[in-house]
Amino acid sequence: MTHPTFRFGPALLFCPADRPDRFAKAVERADAVILDLEDAVAPEAKADARRAVAASASGPGALDPGRVIVRVNPASSPEFAADVAMLGETAYRTVMLAKCEGTADLIDLVGLEVIALCETARGVLAAPAIAAIPDVMALMWGAEDLVASLGGSSSRDDDGVYRGVAGYARAHVQLAAAAHGVAAIDAVHLDLGDLAGLSAEARDAAALGFAATACIHPSQVDEVRAAYRPTAEQVDWAHAVLAEATGGPGVFAFRGRMIDAPLLRQAEAIARRADANG
């Protein structure tokens, strides 16, 4: 089954859709901008936000549609139909569906490139079925809405580490994405002052094979990009081991380490990340 190719870099920046004055700056700062019609916009401002998104797609200063993702309201929301109708009048074709809870939520998004946000208990458990839908480009998970759907009040412990159920959801959504050949996007880091924590989480995400991490402030973009960029030592090892493997045996010793097919695939992943991140 062929899915849309995830073509964005690792740092995706949310921008409130009712703040068109920030759109161009967000695109300039990040690898892609997520124009947010959902949580970032108050109910009374959603109609204006839709008009702002539509206006940004045409005329002087129009945003590059290849670098824009539009987060729409959940399929169960009274705002969803208007969001989708607005998209149909623009060149924007990549949509992030908030609180996706099953394949039925995707019916009205046929023909679009969908990033399904699995951020409730239902959504996390439905992630494998959602990832199997041909229009799905990527899955993303979210910790705070997940915990709210459980009746909880905090996704992290006192040390800032994700609680067990949040860690499970992260892994489950990534496994579902990988099983169906689509990208996985890691959740936002809400503590804007904790750049060290963000960097550590993004490095972990990159090492595990996530394609990107979502950001909520421009100050987070460079930290995410740096975290996804392999070190010079990693790139040197990857290129050297791949060169050694060309035409060679299936299993071989290299720099004191046994190399087999899984490690070759890891080397290929490092080389791809290095190319994608300059």
PDB file of C-alpha atoms in Angstrom:
ATOM      1  CA  MET A   1       0.000   0.000   0.000  1.00  0.00           C
ATOM      2  CA  THR A   2       1.342   3.430  -0.979  1.00  0.00           C
ATOM      3  CA  HIS A   3       1.068   6.302   1.479  1.00  0.00           C
ATOM      4  CA  PRO A   4       1.947   9.976   0.912  1.00  0.00           C
ATOM      5  CA  THR A   5       5.647  10.577   1.493  1.00  0.00           C
ATOM      6  CA  PHE A   6       6.575  12.542   4.599  1.00  0.00           C
ATOM      7  CA  ARG A   7       8.667  15.327   3.047  1.00  0.00           C
ATOM      8  CA  PHE A   8       9.146  17.731   5.953  1.00  0.00           C
ATOM      9  CA  GLY A   9      12.204  18.332   8.081  1.00  0.00           C
ATOM     10  CA  PRO A  10      12.296  17.465  11.788  1.00  0.00           C
ATOM     11  CA  ALA A  11      11.048  20.724  13.347  1.00  0.00           C
ATOM     12  CA  LEU A  12       7.324  21.397  12.855  1.00  0.00           C
ATOM     13  CA  LEU A  13       6.138  24.642  14.451  1.00  0.00           C
ATOM     14  CA  PHE A  14       2.581  25.225  15.626  1.00  0.00           C
ATOM     15  CA  CYS A  15       1.152  28.680  14.922  1.00  0.00           C
ATOM     16  CA  PRO A  16      -2.322  29.896  15.971  1.00  0.00           C
ATOM     17  CA  ALA A  17      -4.454  30.219  12.855  1.00  0.00           C
ATOM     18  CA  ASP A  18      -5.962  33.463  14.129  1.00  0.00           C
ATOM     19  CA  ARG A  19      -2.526  35.145  14.113  1.00  0.00           C
ATOM     20  CA  PRO A  20      -1.779  35.692  10.416  1.00  0.00           C
ATOM     21  CA  ASP A  21       0.894  38.215  11.384  1.00  0.00           C
ATOM     22  CA  ARG A  22       2.961  35.240  12.575  1.00  0.00           C
ATOM     23  CA  PHE A  23       2.460  32.888   9.620  1.00  0.00           C
ATOM     24  CA  ALA A  24       5.384  33.973   7.423  1.00  0.00           C
ATOM     25  CA  LYS A  25       7.782  34.173  10.366  1.00  0.00           C
ATOM     26  CA  ALA A  26       6.820  30.662  11.465  1.00  0.00           C
ATOM     27  CA  VAL A  27       7.443  29.257   7.989  1.00  0.00           C
ATOM     28  CA  GLU A  28      10.782  31.061   7.882  1.00  0.00           C
ATOM     29  CA  ARG A  29      11.894  29.695  11.246  1.00  0.00           C
ATOM     30  CA  ALA A  30      10.800  26.054  10.990  1.00  0.00           C
ATOM     31  CA  ASP A  31      10.844  23.178   8.520  1.00  0.00           C
ATOM     32  CA  ALA A  32       7.062  23.405   8.248  1.00  0.00           C
ATOM     33  CA  VAL A  33       4.346  25.394   9.973  1.00  0.00           C
ATOM     34  CA  ILE A  34       1.208  23.871  11.493  1.00  0.00           C
ATOM     35  CA  LEU A  35      -1.556  26.457  11.192  1.00  0.00           C
ATOM     36  CA  ASP A  36      -3.707  25.494  14.160  1.00  0.00           C
ATOM     37  CA  LEU A  37      -7.473  25.851  13.891  1.00  0.00           C
ATOM     38  CA  GLU A  38      -8.095  23.737  16.996  1.00  0.00           C
ATOM     39  CA  ASP A  39      -6.823  24.310  20.533  1.00  0.00           C
ATOM     40  CA  ALA A  40      -4.922  27.521  19.789  1.00  0.00           C
ATOM     41  CA  VAL A  41      -8.085  29.321  18.652  1.00  0.00           C
ATOM     42  CA  ALA A  42     -10.984  30.344  20.885  1.00  0.00           C
ATOM     43  CA  PRO A  43     -14.445  29.218  19.693  1.00  0.00           C
ATOM     44  CA  GLU A  44     -15.543  32.738  18.842  1.00  0.00           C
ATOM     45  CA  ALA A  45     -12.421  33.289  16.707  1.00  0.00           C
ATOM     46  CA  LYS A  46     -12.555  30.118  14.596  1.00  0.00           C
ATOM     47  CA  ALA A  47     -14.409  31.645  11.638  1.00  0.00           C
ATOM     48  CA  ASP A  48     -11.865  34.476  11.431  1.00  0.00           C
ATOM     49  CA  ALA A  49      -9.061  31.945  11.733  1.00  0.00           C
ATOM     50  CA  ARG A  50     -10.405  29.992   8.767  1.00  0.00           C
ATOM     51  CA  ARG A  51     -10.517  33.170   6.716  1.00  0.00           C
ATOM     52  CA  ALA A  52      -6.921  33.945   7.689  1.00  0.00           C
ATOM     53  CA  VAL A  53      -5.747  30.492   6.608  1.00  0.00           C
ATOM     54  CA  ALA A  54      -7.601  30.782   3.294  1.00  0.00           C
ATOM     55  CA  ALA A  55      -6.125  34.240   2.669  1.00  0.00           C
ATOM     56  CA  SER A  56      -2.595  32.986   3.353  1.00  0.00           C
ATOM     57  CA  ALA A  57      -2.805  30.535   0.461  1.00  0.00           C
ATOM     58  CA  SER A  58      -3.113  33.075  -2.351  1.00  0.00           C
ATOM     59  CA  GLY A  59      -2.114  36.539  -3.446  1.00  0.00           C
ATOM     60  CA  PRO A  60       1.073  38.452  -2.633  1.00  0.00           C
ATOM     61  CA  GLY A  61       3.036  36.810   0.138  1.00  0.00           C
ATOM     62  CA  ALA A  62       1.180  33.501  -0.153  1.00  0.00           C
ATOM     63  CA  LEU A  63       2.733  30.715   1.874  1.00  0.00           C
ATOM     64  CA  ASP A  64       4.413  27.784   0.140  1.00  0.00           C
ATOM     65  CA  PRO A  65       1.791  25.003   0.374  1.00  0.00           C
ATOM     66  CA  GLY A  66       4.595  22.465   0.479  1.00  0.00           C
ATOM     67  CA  ARG A  67       5.599  23.778   3.889  1.00  0.00           C
ATOM     68  CA  VAL A  68       2.152  24.199   5.444  1.00  0.00           C
ATOM     69  CA  ILE A  69       0.147  21.750   7.532  1.00  0.00           C
ATOM     70  CA  VAL A  70      -3.326  22.797   8.675  1.00  0.00           C
ATOM     71  CA  ARG A  71      -4.587  21.319  11.940  1.00  0.00           C
ATOM     72  CA  VAL A  72      -8.352  21.015  11.736  1.00  0.00           C
ATOM     73  CA  ASN A  73     -10.804  20.469  14.542  1.00  0.00           C
ATOM     74  CA  PRO A  74     -11.835  16.894  15.431  1.00  0.00           C
ATOM     75  CA  ALA A  75     -14.228  15.083  13.107  1.00  0.00           C
ATOM     76  CA  SER A  76     -16.789  15.129  15.933  1.00  0.00           C
ATOM     77  CA  SER A  77     -16.565  18.921  16.236  1.00  0.00           C
ATOM     78  CA  PRO A  78     -19.175  21.271  14.739  1.00  0.00           C
ATOM     79  CA  GLU A  79     -16.222  23.195  13.256  1.00  0.00           C
ATOM     80  CA  PHE A  80     -14.844  20.251  11.257  1.00  0.00           C
ATOM     81  CA  ALA A  81     -17.028  20.574   8.153  1.00  0.00           C
ATOM     82  CA  ALA A  82     -16.232  24.273   7.787  1.00  0.00           C
ATOM     83  CA  ASP A  83     -12.502  23.577   8.222  1.00  0.00           C
ATOM     84  CA  VAL A  84     -12.542  20.960   5.467  1.00  0.00           C
ATOM     85  CA  ALA A  85     -14.636  23.130   3.146  1.00  0.00           C
ATOM     86  CA  MET A  86     -12.143  25.975   3.560  1.00  0.00           C
ATOM     87  CA  LEU A  87      -9.220  23.684   2.717  1.00  0.00           C
ATOM     88  CA  GLY A  88     -10.962  22.702  -0.497  1.00  0.00           C
ATOM     89  CA  GLU A  89     -10.706  26.317  -1.660  1.00  0.00           C
ATOM     90  CA  THR A  90      -6.933  26.503  -1.077  1.00  0.00           C
ATOM     91  CA  ALA A  91      -3.751  24.852  -2.346  1.00  0.00           C
ATOM     92  CA  TYR A  92      -3.102  23.353   1.091  1.00  0.00           C
ATOM     93  CA  ARG A  93      -3.229  19.573   0.925  1.00  0.00           C
ATOM     94  CA  THR A  94      -1.598  18.437   4.167  1.00  0.00           C
ATOM     95  CA  VAL A  95      -3.988  18.293   7.099  1.00  0.00           C
ATOM     96  CA  MET A  96      -3.459  17.312  10.712  1.00  0.00           C
ATOM     97  CA  LEU A  97      -6.631  15.828  12.174  1.00  0.00           C
ATOM     98  CA  ALA A  98      -6.933  16.609  15.874  1.00  0.00           C
ATOM     99  CA  LYS A  99      -8.132  13.864  18.214  1.00  0.00           C
ATOM    100  CA  CYS A 100      -8.460  11.229  15.513  1.00  0.00           C
ATOM    101  CA  GLU A 101     -10.214   8.262  17.130  1.00  0.00           C
ATOM    102  CA  GLY A 102     -10.792   5.842  14.275  1.00  0.00           C
ATOM    103  CA  THR A 103     -10.894   5.313  10.536  1.00  0.00           C
ATOM    104  CA  ALA A 104     -14.390   6.793  10.247  1.00  0.00           C
ATOM    105  CA  ASP A 105     -12.928  10.178  11.204  1.00  0.00           C
ATOM    106  CA  LEU A 106     -10.943  10.193   7.937  1.00  0.00           C
ATOM    107  CA  ILE A 107     -13.837   9.738   5.501  1.00  0.00           C
ATOM    108  CA  ASP A 108     -14.135  13.436   4.668  1.00  0.00           C
ATOM    109  CA  LEU A 109     -10.367  13.804   4.169  1.00  0.00           C
ATOM    110  CA  VAL A 110     -10.004  11.496   1.161  1.00  0.00           C
ATOM    111  CA  GLY A 111      -7.525  12.951  -1.311  1.00  0.00           C
ATOM    112  CA  LEU A 112      -5.636  14.953   1.315  1.00  0.00           C
ATOM    113  CA  GLU A 113      -2.331  14.059   2.969  1.00  0.00           C
ATOM    114  CA  VAL A 114      -3.327  13.287   6.537  1.00  0.00           C
ATOM    115  CA  ILE A 115      -1.325  13.477   9.743  1.00  0.00           C
ATOM    116  CA  ALA A 116      -3.559  11.724  12.265  1.00  0.00           C
ATOM    117  CA  LEU A 117      -3.131  12.994  15.804  1.00  0.00           C
ATOM    118  CA  CYS A 118      -3.735  10.061  18.159  1.00  0.00           C
ATOM    119  CA  GLU A 119      -4.125  11.882  21.461  1.00  0.00           C
ATOM    120  CA  THR A 120      -7.006  10.191  23.277  1.00  0.00           C
ATOM    121  CA  ALA A 121      -7.386   6.695  24.665  1.00  0.00           C
ATOM    122  CA  ARG A 122      -9.544   5.733  21.676  1.00  0.00           C
ATOM    123  CA  GLY A 123      -7.111   7.280  19.227  1.00  0.00           C
ATOM    124  CA  VAL A 124      -4.059   5.532  20.646  1.00  0.00           C
ATOM    125  CA  LEU A 125      -5.770   2.146  20.620  1.00  0.00           C
ATOM    126  CA  ALA A 126      -6.998   2.740  17.055  1.00  0.00           C
ATOM    127  CA  ALA A 127      -3.558   3.816  15.786  1.00  0.00           C
ATOM    128  CA  PRO A 128      -2.835   0.616  13.792  1.00  0.00           C
ATOM    129  CA  ALA A 129      -6.114   0.832  11.866  1.00  0.00           C
ATOM    130  CA  ILE A 130      -5.664   4.558  11.280  1.00  0.00           C
ATOM    131  CA  ALA A 131      -2.118   4.069   9.956  1.00  0.00           C
ATOM    132  CA  ALA A 132      -3.405   1.540   7.417  1.00  0.00           C
ATOM    133  CA  ILE A 133      -5.574   4.137   5.617  1.00  0.00           C
ATOM    134  CA  PRO A 134      -3.904   5.075   2.276  1.00  0.00           C
ATOM    135  CA  ASP A 135      -4.261   8.856   2.737  1.00  0.00           C
ATOM    136  CA  VAL A 136      -2.343   8.816   6.028  1.00  0.00           C
ATOM    137  CA  MET A 137       1.136  10.324   5.785  1.00  0.00           C
ATOM    138  CA  ALA A 138       2.047  10.194   9.475  1.00  0.00           C
ATOM    139  CA  LEU A 139       0.826   9.563  12.992  1.00  0.00           C
ATOM    140  CA  MET A 140       1.470  11.945  15.852  1.00  0.00           C
ATOM    141  CA  TRP A 141       0.721  11.377  19.500  1.00  0.00           C
ATOM    142  CA  GLY A 142      -0.114  13.875  22.248  1.00  0.00           C
ATOM    143  CA  ALA A 143       0.334  13.487  25.981  1.00  0.00           C
ATOM    144  CA  GLU A 144      -1.911  16.111  27.535  1.00  0.00           C
ATOM    145  CA  ASP A 145      -5.162  15.302  25.745  1.00  0.00           C
ATOM    146  CA  LEU A 146      -4.415  11.621  26.316  1.00  0.00           C
ATOM    147  CA  VAL A 147      -4.169  12.079  30.071  1.00  0.00           C
ATOM    148  CA  ALA A 148      -7.298  14.252  30.042  1.00  0.00           C
ATOM    149  CA  SER A 149      -9.170  11.464  28.227  1.00  0.00           C
ATOM    150  CA  LEU A 150      -8.120   9.100  31.020  1.00  0.00           C
ATOM    151  CA  GLY A 151      -9.443  11.428  33.712  1.00  0.00           C
ATOM    152  CA  GLY A 152      -5.897  12.218  34.827  1.00  0.00           C
ATOM    153  CA  SER A 153      -4.199  15.518  35.589  1.00  0.00           C
ATOM    154  CA  SER A 154      -0.508  15.177  34.680  1.00  0.00           C
ATOM    155  CA  SER A 155       1.434  13.363  31.956  1.00  0.00           C
ATOM    156  CA  ARG A 156       4.808  13.698  33.709  1.00  0.00           C
ATOM    157  CA  ASP A 157       6.202  12.879  37.126  1.00  0.00           C
ATOM    158  CA  ASP A 158       7.976  15.356  39.386  1.00  0.00           C
ATOM    159  CA  ASP A 159      11.253  14.806  37.512  1.00  0.00           C
ATOM    160  CA  GLY A 160       9.671  15.733  34.195  1.00  0.00           C
ATOM    161  CA  VAL A 161       9.681  12.157  32.891  1.00  0.00           C
ATOM    162  CA  TYR A 162       6.594  10.851  31.107  1.00  0.00           C
ATOM    163  CA  ARG A 163       4.394   8.646  33.263  1.00  0.00           C
ATOM    164  CA  GLY A 164       4.018   5.055  32.158  1.00  0.00           C
ATOM    165  CA  VAL A 165       0.802   5.372  30.176  1.00  0.00           C
ATOM    166  CA  ALA A 166       2.200   8.322  28.203  1.00  0.00           C
ATOM    167  CA  GLY A 167       5.362   6.382  27.401  1.00  0.00           C
ATOM    168  CA  TYR A 168       3.244   3.444  26.305  1.00  0.00           C
ATOM    169  CA  ALA A 169       1.150   5.658  24.023  1.00  0.00           C
ATOM    170  CA  ARG A 170       4.280   7.142  22.452  1.00  0.00           C
ATOM    171  CA  ALA A 171       5.675   3.697  21.705  1.00  0.00           C
ATOM    172  CA  HIS A 172       2.345   2.266  20.547  1.00  0.00           C
ATOM    173  CA  VAL A 173       1.718   5.078  18.071  1.00  0.00           C
ATOM    174  CA  GLN A 174       5.254   4.847  16.693  1.00  0.00           C
ATOM    175  CA  LEU A 175       4.997   1.075  16.298  1.00  0.00           C
ATOM    176  CA  ALA A 176       1.673   1.431  14.486  1.00  0.00           C
ATOM    177  CA  ALA A 177       3.178   4.003  12.133  1.00  0.00           C
ATOM    178  CA  ALA A 178       6.249   1.892  11.374  1.00  0.00           C
ATOM    179  CA  ALA A 179       4.199  -1.246  10.833  1.00  0.00           C
ATOM    180  CA  HIS A 180       2.327   0.499   8.017  1.00  0.00           C
ATOM    181  CA  GLY A 181       5.236   2.441   6.543  1.00  0.00           C
ATOM    182  CA  VAL A 182       4.216   5.926   7.621  1.00  0.00           C
ATOM    183  CA  ALA A 183       6.141   8.525   9.595  1.00  0.00           C
ATOM    184  CA  ALA A 184       5.817   9.124  13.334  1.00  0.00           C
ATOM    185  CA  ILE A 185       5.891  12.593  14.901  1.00  0.00           C
ATOM    186  CA  ASP A 186       6.788  13.127  18.545  1.00  0.00           C
ATOM    187  CA  ALA A 187       4.695  15.258  20.894  1.00  0.00           C
ATOM    188  CA  VAL A 188       5.353  18.842  21.923  1.00  0.00           C
ATOM    189  CA  HIS A 189       7.466  19.752  24.954  1.00  0.00           C
ATOM    190  CA  LEU A 190       5.367  22.239  26.923  1.00  0.00           C
ATOM    191  CA  ASP A 191       8.058  23.584  29.275  1.00  0.00           C
ATOM    192  CA  LEU A 192       9.512  26.412  27.172  1.00  0.00           C
ATOM    193  CA  GLY A 193      12.317  27.008  29.647  1.00  0.00           C
ATOM    194  CA  ASP A 194      13.461  23.394  29.594  1.00  0.00           C
ATOM    195  CA  LEU A 195      15.515  23.342  26.400  1.00  0.00           C
ATOM    196  CA  ALA A 196      17.777  20.650  27.835  1.00  0.00           C
ATOM    197  CA  GLY A 197      14.787  18.377  28.411  1.00  0.00           C
ATOM    198  CA  LEU A 198      13.476  19.107  24.920  1.00  0.00           C
ATOM    199  CA  SER A 199      16.873  18.317  23.417  1.00  0.00           C
ATOM    200  CA  ALA A 200      17.098  15.012  25.283  1.00  0.00           C
ATOM    201  CA  GLU A 201      13.593  13.968  24.176  1.00  0.00           C
ATOM    202  CA  ALA A 202      14.265  14.956  20.576  1.00  0.00           C
ATOM    203  CA  ARG A 203      17.565  13.036  20.543  1.00  0.00           C
ATOM    204  CA  ASP A 204      15.709  10.014  21.878  1.00  0.00           C
ATOM    205  CA  ALA A 205      13.013  10.450  19.212  1.00  0.00           C
ATOM    206  CA  ALA A 206      15.597  10.647  16.442  1.00  0.00           C
ATOM    207  CA  ALA A 207      17.449   7.587  17.730  1.00  0.00           C
ATOM    208  CA  LEU A 208      14.184   5.613  17.778  1.00  0.00           C
ATOM    209  CA  GLY A 209      13.239   6.602  14.231  1.00  0.00           C
ATOM    210  CA  PHE A 210      10.693   9.377  14.684  1.00  0.00           C
ATOM    211  CA  ALA A 211      10.607  11.634  11.626  1.00  0.00           C
ATOM    212  CA  ALA A 212       9.946  14.912  13.440  1.00  0.00           C
ATOM    213  CA  THR A 213       9.108  16.627  16.716  1.00  0.00           C
ATOM    214  CA  ALA A 214       6.401  19.266  16.997  1.00  0.00           C
ATOM    215  CA  CYS A 215       7.337  22.638  18.509  1.00  0.00           C
ATOM    216  CA  ILE A 216       5.192  25.288  20.174  1.00  0.00           C
ATOM    217  CA  HIS A 217       7.712  28.148  20.157  1.00  0.00           C
ATOM    218  CA  PRO A 218      10.408  29.276  17.691  1.00  0.00           C
ATOM    219  CA  SER A 219      13.055  28.921  20.414  1.00  0.00           C
ATOM    220  CA  GLN A 220      12.563  25.144  20.255  1.00  0.00           C
ATOM    221  CA  VAL A 221      13.267  24.775  16.538  1.00  0.00           C
ATOM    222  CA  ASP A 222      17.065  24.882  16.625  1.00  0.00           C
ATOM    223  CA  GLU A 223      17.174  22.439  19.547  1.00  0.00           C
ATOM    224  CA  VAL A 224      15.065  19.947  17.611  1.00  0.00           C
ATOM    225  CA  ARG A 225      17.061  20.332  14.415  1.00  0.00           C
ATOM    226  CA  ALA A 226      20.324  19.809  16.275  1.00  0.00           C
ATOM    227  CA  ALA A 227      18.936  16.740  18.046  1.00  0.00           C
ATOM    228  CA  TYR A 228      17.913  15.096  14.772  1.00  0.00           C
ATOM    229  CA  ARG A 229      21.242  15.892  13.085  1.00  0.00           C
ATOM    230  CA  PRO A 230      23.630  12.914  13.480  1.00  0.00           C
ATOM    231  CA  THR A 231      27.031  13.647  14.963  1.00  0.00           C
ATOM    232  CA  ALA A 232      30.113  13.645  12.757  1.00  0.00           C
ATOM    233  CA  GLU A 233      31.199  10.410  14.430  1.00  0.00           C
ATOM    234  CA  GLN A 234      27.868   8.733  13.672  1.00  0.00           C
ATOM    235  CA  VAL A 235      27.982   9.833  10.034  1.00  0.00           C
ATOM    236  CA  ASP A 236      31.567   8.653   9.656  1.00  0.00           C
ATOM    237  CA  TRP A 237      30.673   5.240  11.109  1.00  0.00           C
ATOM    238  CA  ALA A 238      27.575   4.910   8.924  1.00  0.00           C
ATOM    239  CA  HIS A 239      29.352   5.763   5.689  1.00  0.00           C
ATOM    240  CA  ALA A 240      32.339   3.582   6.539  1.00  0.00           C
ATOM    241  CA  VAL A 241      30.300   0.526   7.487  1.00  0.00           C
ATOM    242  CA  LEU A 242      28.097   0.863   4.404  1.00  0.00           C
ATOM    243  CA  ALA A 243      31.177   1.097   2.210  1.00  0.00           C
ATOM    244  CA  GLU A 244      32.640  -1.977   3.904  1.00  0.00           C
ATOM    245  CA  ALA A 245      29.418  -3.882   3.324  1.00  0.00           C
ATOM    246  CA  THR A 246      29.280  -3.259  -0.434  1.00  0.00           C
ATOM    247  CA  GLY A 247      29.581  -6.623  -2.109  1.00  0.00           C
ATOM    248  CA  GLY A 248      30.812  -8.163   1.123  1.00  0.00           C
ATOM    249  CA  PRO A 249      29.556 -10.961   3.387  1.00  0.00           C
ATOM    250  CA  GLY A 250      26.190 -10.828   5.155  1.00  0.00           C
ATOM    251  CA  VAL A 251      27.836 -10.679   8.579  1.00  0.00           C
ATOM    252  CA  PHE A 252      31.275  -9.162   9.195  1.00  0.00           C
ATOM    253  CA  ALA A 253      33.436  -7.565  11.870  1.00  0.00           C
ATOM    254  CA  PHE A 254      33.975  -3.810  11.679  1.00  0.00           C
ATOM    255  CA  ARG A 255      35.916  -1.695  14.180  1.00  0.00           C
ATOM    256  CA  GLY A 256      35.568  -4.397  16.796  1.00  0.00           C
ATOM    257  CA  ARG A 257      31.829  -4.820  16.333  1.00  0.00           C
ATOM    258  CA  MET A 258      29.845  -7.517  14.575  1.00  0.00           C
ATOM    259  CA  ILE A 259      27.768  -6.027  11.751  1.00  0.00           C
ATOM    260  CA  ASP A 260      24.663  -7.732  10.393  1.00  0.00           C
ATOM    261  CA  ALA A 261      21.538  -6.706   8.472  1.00  0.00           C
ATOM    262  CA  PRO A 262      19.810  -4.783  11.317  1.00  0.00           C
ATOM    263  CA  LEU A 263      22.936  -2.704  11.959  1.00  0.00           C
ATOM    264  CA  LEU A 264      23.266  -1.993   8.251  1.00  0.00           C
ATOM    265  CA  ARG A 265      19.694  -0.672   8.249  1.00  0.00           C
ATOM    266  CA  GLN A 266      20.583   1.516  11.240  1.00  0.00           C
ATOM    267  CA  ALA A 267      23.593   2.848   9.321  1.00  0.00           C
ATOM    268  CA  GLU A 268      21.342   3.612   6.371  1.00  0.00           C
ATOM    269  CA  ALA A 269      18.977   5.496   8.697  1.00  0.00           C
ATOM    270  CA  ILE A 270      21.844   7.621  10.028  1.00  0.00           C
ATOM    271  CA  ALA A 271      22.970   8.414   6.476  1.00  0.00           C
ATOM    272  CA  ARG A 272      19.409   9.431   5.516  1.00  0.00           C
ATOM    273  CA  ARG A 273      19.103  11.671   8.569  1.00  0.00           C
ATOM    274  CA  ALA A 274      22.456  13.280   7.742  1.00  0.00           C
ATOM    275  CA  ASP A 275      21.329  14.007   4.183  1.00  0.00           C
ATOM    276  CA  ALA A 276      17.947  15.345   5.322  1.00  0.00           C
ATOM    277  CA  ASN A 277      19.492  17.609   7.967  1.00  0.00           C
ATOM    278  CA  GLY A 278      22.361  19.021   5.963  1.00  0.00           C
TER     279      GLY A 278
END
